[in-house]
mmCIF file of C-alpha atoms and ligand atoms in Angstrom:
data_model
loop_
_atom_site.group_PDB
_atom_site.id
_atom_site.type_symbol
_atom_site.label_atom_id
_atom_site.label_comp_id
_atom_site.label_asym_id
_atom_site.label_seq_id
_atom_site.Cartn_x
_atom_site.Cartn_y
_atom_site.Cartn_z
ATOM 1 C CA UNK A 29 -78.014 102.305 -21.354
ATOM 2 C CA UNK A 30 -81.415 100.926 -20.506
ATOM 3 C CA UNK A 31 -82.462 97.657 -19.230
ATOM 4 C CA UNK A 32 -84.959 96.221 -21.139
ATOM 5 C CA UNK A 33 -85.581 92.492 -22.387
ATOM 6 C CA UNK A 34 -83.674 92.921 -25.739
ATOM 7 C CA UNK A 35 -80.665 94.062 -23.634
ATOM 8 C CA UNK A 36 -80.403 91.645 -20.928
ATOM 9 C CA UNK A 37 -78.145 88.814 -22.636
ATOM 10 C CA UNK A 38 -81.297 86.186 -22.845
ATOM 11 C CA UNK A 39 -81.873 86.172 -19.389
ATOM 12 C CA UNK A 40 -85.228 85.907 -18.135
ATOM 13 C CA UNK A 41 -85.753 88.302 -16.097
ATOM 14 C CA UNK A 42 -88.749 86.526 -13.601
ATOM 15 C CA UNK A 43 -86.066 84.605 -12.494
ATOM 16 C CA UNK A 44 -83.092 87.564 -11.634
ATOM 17 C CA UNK A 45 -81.690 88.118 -8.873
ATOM 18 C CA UNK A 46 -83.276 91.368 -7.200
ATOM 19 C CA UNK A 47 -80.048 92.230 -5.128
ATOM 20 C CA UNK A 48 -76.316 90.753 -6.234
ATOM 21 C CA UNK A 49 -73.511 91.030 -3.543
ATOM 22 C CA UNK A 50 -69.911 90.382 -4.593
ATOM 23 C CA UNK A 51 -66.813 89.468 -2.685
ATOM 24 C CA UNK A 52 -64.360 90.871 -5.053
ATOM 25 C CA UNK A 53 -61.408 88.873 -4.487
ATOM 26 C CA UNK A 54 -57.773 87.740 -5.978
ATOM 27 C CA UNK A 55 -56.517 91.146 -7.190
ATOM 28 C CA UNK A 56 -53.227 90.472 -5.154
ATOM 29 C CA UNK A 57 -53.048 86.453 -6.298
ATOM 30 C CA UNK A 58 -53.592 87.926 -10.481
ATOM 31 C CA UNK A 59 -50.823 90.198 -9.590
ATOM 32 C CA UNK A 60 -48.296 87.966 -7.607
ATOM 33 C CA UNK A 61 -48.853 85.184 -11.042
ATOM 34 C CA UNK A 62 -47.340 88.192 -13.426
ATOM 35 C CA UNK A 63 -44.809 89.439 -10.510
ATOM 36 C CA UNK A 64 -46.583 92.447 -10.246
ATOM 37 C CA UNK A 65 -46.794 94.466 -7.356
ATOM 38 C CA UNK A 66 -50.007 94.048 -5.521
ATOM 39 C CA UNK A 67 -51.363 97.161 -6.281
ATOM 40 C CA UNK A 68 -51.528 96.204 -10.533
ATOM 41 C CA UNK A 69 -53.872 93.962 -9.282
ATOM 42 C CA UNK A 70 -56.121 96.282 -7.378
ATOM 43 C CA UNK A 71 -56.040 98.707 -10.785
ATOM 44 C CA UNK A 72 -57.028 96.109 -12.928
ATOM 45 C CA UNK A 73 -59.508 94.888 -10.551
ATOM 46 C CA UNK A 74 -60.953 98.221 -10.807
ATOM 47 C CA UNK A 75 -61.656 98.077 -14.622
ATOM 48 C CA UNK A 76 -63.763 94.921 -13.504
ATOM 49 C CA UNK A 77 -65.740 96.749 -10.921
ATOM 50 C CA UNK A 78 -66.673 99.081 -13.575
ATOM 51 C CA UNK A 79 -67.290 96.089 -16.061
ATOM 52 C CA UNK A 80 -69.991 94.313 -13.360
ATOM 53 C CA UNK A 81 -71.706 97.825 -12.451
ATOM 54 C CA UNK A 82 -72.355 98.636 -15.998
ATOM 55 C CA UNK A 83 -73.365 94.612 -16.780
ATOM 56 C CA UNK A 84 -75.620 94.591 -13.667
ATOM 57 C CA UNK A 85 -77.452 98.030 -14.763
ATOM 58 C CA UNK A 86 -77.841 96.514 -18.061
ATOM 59 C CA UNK A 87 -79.365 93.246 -17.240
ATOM 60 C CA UNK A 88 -81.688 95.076 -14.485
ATOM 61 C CA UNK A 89 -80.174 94.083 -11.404
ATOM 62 C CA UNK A 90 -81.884 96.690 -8.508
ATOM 63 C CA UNK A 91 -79.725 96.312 -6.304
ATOM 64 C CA UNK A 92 -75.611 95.311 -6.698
ATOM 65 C CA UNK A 93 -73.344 95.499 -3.164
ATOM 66 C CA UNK A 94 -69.995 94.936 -3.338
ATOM 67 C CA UNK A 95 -67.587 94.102 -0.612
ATOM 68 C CA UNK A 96 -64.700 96.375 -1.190
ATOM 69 C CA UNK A 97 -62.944 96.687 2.058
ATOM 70 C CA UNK A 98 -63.358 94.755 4.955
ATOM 71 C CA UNK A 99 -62.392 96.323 8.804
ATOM 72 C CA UNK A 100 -60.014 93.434 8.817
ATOM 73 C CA UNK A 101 -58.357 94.854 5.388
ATOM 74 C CA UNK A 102 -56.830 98.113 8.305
ATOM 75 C CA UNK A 103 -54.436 95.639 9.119
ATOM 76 C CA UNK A 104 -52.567 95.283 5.580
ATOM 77 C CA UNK A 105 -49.654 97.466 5.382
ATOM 78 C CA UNK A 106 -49.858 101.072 4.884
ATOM 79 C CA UNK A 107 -48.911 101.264 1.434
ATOM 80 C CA UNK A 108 -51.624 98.958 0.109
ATOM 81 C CA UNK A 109 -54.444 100.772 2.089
ATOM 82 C CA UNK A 110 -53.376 103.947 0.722
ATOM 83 C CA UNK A 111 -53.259 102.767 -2.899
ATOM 84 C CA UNK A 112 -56.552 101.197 -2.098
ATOM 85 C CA UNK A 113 -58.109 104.686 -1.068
ATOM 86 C CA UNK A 114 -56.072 106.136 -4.062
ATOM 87 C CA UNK A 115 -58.234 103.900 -6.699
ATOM 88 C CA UNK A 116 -61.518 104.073 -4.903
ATOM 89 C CA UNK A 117 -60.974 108.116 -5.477
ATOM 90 C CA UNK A 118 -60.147 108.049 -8.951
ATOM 91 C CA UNK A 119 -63.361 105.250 -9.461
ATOM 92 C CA UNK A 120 -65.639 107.851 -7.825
ATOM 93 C CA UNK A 121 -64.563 110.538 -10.002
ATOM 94 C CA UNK A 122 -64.513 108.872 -13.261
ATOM 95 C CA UNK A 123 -67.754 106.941 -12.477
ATOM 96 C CA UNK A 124 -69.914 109.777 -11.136
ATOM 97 C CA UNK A 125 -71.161 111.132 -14.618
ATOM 98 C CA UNK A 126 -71.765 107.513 -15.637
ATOM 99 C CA UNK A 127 -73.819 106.677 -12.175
ATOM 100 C CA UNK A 128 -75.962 109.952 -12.974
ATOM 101 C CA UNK A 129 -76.190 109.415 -16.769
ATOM 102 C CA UNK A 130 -77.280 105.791 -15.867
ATOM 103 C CA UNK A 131 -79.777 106.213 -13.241
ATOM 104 C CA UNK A 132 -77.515 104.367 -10.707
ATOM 105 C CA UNK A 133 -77.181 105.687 -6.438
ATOM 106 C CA UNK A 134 -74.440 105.339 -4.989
ATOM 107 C CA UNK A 135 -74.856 103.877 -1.203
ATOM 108 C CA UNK A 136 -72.607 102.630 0.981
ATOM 109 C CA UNK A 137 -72.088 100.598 4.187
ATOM 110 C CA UNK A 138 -69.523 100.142 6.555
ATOM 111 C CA UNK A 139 -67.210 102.427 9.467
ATOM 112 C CA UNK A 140 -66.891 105.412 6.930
ATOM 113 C CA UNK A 141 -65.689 107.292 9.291
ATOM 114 C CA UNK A 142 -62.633 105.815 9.561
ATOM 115 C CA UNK A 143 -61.999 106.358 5.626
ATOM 116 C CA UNK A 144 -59.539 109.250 4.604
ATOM 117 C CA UNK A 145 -61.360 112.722 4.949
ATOM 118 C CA UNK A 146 -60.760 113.221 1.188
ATOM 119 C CA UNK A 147 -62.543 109.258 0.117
ATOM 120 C CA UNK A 148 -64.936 111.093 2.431
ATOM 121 C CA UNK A 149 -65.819 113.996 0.687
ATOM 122 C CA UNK A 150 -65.969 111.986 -2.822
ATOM 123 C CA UNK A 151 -68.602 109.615 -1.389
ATOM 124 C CA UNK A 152 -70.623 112.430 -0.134
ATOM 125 C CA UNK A 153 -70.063 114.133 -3.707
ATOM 126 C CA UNK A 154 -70.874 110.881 -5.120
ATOM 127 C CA UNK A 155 -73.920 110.536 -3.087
ATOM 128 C CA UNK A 156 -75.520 113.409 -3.127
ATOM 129 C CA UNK A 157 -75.171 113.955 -7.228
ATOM 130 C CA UNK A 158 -76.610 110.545 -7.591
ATOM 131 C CA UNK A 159 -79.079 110.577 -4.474
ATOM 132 C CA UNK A 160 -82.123 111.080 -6.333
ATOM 133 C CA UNK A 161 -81.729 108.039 -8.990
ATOM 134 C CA UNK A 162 -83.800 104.876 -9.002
ATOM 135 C CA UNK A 163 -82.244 102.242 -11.597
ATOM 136 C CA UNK A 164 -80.176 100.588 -9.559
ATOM 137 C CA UNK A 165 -78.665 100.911 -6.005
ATOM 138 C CA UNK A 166 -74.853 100.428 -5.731
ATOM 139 C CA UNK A 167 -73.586 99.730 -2.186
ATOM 140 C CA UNK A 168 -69.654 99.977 -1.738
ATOM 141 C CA UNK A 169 -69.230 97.942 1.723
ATOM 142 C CA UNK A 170 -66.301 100.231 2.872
ATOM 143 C CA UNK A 171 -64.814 99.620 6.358
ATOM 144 C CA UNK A 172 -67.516 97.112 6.071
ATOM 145 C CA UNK A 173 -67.506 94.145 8.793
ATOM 146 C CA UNK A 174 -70.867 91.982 9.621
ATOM 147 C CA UNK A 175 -69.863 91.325 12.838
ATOM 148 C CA UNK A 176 -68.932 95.024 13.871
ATOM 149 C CA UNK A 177 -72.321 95.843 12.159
ATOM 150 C CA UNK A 178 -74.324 93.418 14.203
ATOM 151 C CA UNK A 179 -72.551 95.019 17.452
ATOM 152 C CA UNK A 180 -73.828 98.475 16.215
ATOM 153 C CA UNK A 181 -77.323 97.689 16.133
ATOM 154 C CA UNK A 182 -77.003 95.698 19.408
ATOM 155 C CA UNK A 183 -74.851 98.781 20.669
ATOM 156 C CA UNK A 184 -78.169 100.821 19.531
ATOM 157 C CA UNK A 185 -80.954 98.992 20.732
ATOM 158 C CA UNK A 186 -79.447 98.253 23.701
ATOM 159 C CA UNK A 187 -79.540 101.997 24.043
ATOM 160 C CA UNK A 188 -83.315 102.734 22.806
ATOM 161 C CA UNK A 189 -84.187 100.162 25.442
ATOM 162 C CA UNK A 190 -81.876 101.799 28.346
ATOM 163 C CA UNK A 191 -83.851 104.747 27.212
ATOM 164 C CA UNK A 192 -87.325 103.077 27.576
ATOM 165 C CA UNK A 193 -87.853 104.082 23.263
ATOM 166 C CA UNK A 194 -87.890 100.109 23.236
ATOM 167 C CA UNK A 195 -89.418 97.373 25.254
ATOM 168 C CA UNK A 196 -86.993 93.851 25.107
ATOM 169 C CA UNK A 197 -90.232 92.038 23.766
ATOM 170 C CA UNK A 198 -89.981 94.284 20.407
ATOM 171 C CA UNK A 199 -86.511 92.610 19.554
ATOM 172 C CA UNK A 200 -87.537 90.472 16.985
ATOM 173 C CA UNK A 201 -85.249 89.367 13.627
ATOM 174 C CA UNK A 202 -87.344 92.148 11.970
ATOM 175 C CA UNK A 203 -86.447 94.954 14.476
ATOM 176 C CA UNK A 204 -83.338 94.131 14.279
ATOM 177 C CA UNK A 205 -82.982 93.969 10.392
ATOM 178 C CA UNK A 206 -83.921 97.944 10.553
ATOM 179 C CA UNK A 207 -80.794 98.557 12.464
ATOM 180 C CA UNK A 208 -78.618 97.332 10.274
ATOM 181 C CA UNK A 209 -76.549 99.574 7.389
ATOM 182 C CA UNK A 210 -79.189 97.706 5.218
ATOM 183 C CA UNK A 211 -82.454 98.528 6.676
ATOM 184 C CA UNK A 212 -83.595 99.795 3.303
ATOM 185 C CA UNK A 213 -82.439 97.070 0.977
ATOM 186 C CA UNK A 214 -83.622 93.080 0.572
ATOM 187 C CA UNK A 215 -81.363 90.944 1.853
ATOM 188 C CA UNK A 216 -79.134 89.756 -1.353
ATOM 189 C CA UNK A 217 -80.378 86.441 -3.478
ATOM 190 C CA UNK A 218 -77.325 85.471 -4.564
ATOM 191 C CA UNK A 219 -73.302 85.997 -3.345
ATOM 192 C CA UNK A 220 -70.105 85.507 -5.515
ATOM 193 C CA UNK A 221 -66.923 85.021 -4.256
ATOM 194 C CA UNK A 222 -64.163 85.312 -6.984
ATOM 195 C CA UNK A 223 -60.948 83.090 -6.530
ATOM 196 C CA UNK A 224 -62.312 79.887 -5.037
ATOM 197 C CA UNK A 225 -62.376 80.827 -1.619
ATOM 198 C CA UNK A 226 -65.256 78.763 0.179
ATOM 199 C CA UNK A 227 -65.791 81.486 3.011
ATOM 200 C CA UNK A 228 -68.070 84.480 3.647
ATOM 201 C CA UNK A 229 -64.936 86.768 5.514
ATOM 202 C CA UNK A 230 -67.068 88.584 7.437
ATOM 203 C CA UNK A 231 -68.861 89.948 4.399
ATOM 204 C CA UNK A 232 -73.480 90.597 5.098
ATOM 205 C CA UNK A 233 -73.094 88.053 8.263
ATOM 206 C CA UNK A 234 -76.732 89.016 9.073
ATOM 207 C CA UNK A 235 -78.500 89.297 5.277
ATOM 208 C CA UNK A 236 -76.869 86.068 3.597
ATOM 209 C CA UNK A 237 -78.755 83.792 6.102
ATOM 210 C CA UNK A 238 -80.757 82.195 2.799
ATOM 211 C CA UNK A 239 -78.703 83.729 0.134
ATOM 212 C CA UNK A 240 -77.394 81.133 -2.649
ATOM 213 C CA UNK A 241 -73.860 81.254 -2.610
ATOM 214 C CA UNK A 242 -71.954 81.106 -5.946
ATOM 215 C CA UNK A 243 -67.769 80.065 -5.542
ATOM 216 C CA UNK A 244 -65.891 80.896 -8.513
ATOM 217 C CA UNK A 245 -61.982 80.240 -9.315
ATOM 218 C CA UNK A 246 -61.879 83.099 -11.353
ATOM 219 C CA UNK A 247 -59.441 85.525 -9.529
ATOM 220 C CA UNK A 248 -61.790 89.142 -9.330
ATOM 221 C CA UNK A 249 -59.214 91.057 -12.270
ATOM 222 C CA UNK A 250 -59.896 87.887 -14.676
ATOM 223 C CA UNK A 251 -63.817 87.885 -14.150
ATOM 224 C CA UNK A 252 -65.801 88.674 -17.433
ATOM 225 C CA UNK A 253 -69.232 89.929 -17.966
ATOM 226 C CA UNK A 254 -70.191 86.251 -19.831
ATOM 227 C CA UNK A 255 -68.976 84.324 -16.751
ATOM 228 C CA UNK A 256 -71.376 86.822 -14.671
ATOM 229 C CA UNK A 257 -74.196 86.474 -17.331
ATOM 230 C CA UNK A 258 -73.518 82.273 -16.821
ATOM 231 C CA UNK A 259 -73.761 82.638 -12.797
ATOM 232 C CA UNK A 260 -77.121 84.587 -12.884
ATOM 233 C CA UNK A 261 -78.627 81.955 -15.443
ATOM 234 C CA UNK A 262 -77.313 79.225 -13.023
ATOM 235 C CA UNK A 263 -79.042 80.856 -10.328
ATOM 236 C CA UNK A 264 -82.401 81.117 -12.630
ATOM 237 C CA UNK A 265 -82.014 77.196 -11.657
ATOM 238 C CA UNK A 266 -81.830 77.058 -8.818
ATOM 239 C CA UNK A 267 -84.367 75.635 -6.277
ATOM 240 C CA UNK A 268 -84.644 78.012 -2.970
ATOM 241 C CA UNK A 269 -86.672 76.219 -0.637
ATOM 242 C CA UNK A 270 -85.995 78.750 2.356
ATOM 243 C CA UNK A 271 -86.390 75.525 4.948
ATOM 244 C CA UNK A 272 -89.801 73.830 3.731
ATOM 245 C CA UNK A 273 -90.781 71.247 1.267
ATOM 246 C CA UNK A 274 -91.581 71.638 -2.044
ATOM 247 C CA UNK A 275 -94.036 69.667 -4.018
HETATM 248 C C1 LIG B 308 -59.390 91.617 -3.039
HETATM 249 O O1 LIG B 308 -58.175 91.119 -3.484
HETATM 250 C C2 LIG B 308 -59.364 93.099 -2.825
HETATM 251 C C3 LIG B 308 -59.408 93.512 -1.413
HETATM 252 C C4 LIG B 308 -59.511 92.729 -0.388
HETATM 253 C C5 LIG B 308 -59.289 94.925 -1.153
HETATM 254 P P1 LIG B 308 -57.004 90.721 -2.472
HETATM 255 O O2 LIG B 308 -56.131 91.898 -2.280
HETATM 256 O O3 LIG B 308 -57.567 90.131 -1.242
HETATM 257 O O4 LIG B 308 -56.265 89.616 -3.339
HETATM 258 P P2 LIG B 308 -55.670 88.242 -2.839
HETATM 259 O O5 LIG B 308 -56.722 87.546 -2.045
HETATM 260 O O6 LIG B 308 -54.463 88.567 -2.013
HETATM 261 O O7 LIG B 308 -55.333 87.513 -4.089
HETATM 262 C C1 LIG B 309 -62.540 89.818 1.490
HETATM 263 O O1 LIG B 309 -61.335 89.491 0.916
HETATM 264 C C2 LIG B 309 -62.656 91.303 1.606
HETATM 265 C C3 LIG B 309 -62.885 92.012 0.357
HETATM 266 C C4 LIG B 309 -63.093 91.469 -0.797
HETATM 267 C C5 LIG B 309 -62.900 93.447 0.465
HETATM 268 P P1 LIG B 309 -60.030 89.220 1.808
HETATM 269 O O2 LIG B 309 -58.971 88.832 0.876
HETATM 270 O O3 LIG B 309 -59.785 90.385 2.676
HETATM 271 O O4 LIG B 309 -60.501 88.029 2.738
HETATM 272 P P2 LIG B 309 -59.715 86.747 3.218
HETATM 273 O O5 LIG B 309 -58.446 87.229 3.854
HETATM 274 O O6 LIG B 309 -59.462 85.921 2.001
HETATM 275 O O7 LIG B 309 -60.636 86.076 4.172
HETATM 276 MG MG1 LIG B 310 -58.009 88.238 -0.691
#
């Protein structure tokens, strides 16, 4: 699986998206509407996480994040969690080959530390197998919470100055960017948010500030690789005029 011109579903690709982000969302609404148990919904939501990484690598997308758990996500009940961390296991195992075969890195951002010491050691497997590929960065946001993330790299700085390593004059928007999880990736061009939910949940508080923001009522285990292909051409048209004027 290359991406080349013939491959990329007619898109042009002068007018891509560099970096996709994805809130992934209605796995637990496409379950409830079949009176499923909540975690169906996860499983099949899965399948479509596989569907977009292999679409995105396809089409040439560098760079594809998606929001996977959030810090406020701790607070669901046990069960859920632990069939979350269950599935995000079995993905890393049955994706690695696929990730290496394909060119893709695995990254990710977020409190890892507070994953399960077996998630862990798959990411680390995962990372390190697939740390030398250059196709396409995948971040998982695990743990992931802009708001703890901007305290981190206020946490930090506020330490490098304590420390005289920083004078207060250096903290500029672009300092700052580099102490965030994603001081080596652009900030994202375009965000979807599956199930028509008009909020950002504490999902890249700091990178989305000119992102284009696609809403879709698609619930996340329902979303197909043609309504994907459709938002990306949609955002081909779109006019970003990052605050001036344009002729
Ligand atoms: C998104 O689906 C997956 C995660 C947040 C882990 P939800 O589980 O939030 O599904 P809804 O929003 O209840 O439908
Ligand atoms: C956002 O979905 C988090 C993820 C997709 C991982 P949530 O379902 O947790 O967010 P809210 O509750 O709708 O804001
Ligand atoms: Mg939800």
């Amino acid at each position: 699986m290359k991406s080349d011109a013939s491959e990329n579903a007619g898109l042009d690709p002068s007018k891509l998206p560099a970096h996709v982000a994805v809130i992934m969302d209605g796995n637990g609404r496409w379950a409830k509407k079949r009176m499923l148990n909540r975690v169906k919904g996860h499983e099949r939501g899965a399948d479509t996480v596989r569907l977009v990484v292999r679409t995105s690598r396809e089409i040439g997308i560098r760079y594809l994040t998606l929001y996977a758990f959030s810090t406020e996500n701790w607070q669901r009940p046990e069960a859920e969690i632990s069939a979350l961390m269950t599935l995000l296991k079995r993905f890393l195992a049955s994706e690695k080959q696929e990730m290496v075969e394909n060119n893709i890195r695995l990254n990710t951002i977020g409190e890892t530390d507070r994953l399960p010491a077996d998630v862990r050691k798959a990411l680390a497997q995962s990372k390190e197998a697939t740390g030398a590929n250059d196709g396409m960065c995948l971040t998982l946001a695990l743990s992931y919470g802009g708001r703890a993330e901007i305290a981190r790299a206020a946490r930090e700085i506020a330490e490098a100055v304590k420390e005289g390593r920083m004078d207060p004059q250096e903290v500029t928007p672009q300092r700052l960017a580099e102490y965030m999880y994603t001081a080596q990736v652009p900030d994202p061009e375009l965000l979807i948010r599956t199930s028509g939910e008009f909020r950002v949940s504490n999902f890249l508080l700091w990178q989305i500030a000119y992102t284009e923001i696609f809403v879709t009522p698609t619930l996340w285990p329902e979303f197909t690789r043609d309504e994907y292909i459709e938002i990306l051409r949609d955002f081909g048209k779109r006019e970003r005029r990052f605050g001036r004027i344009m002729s």
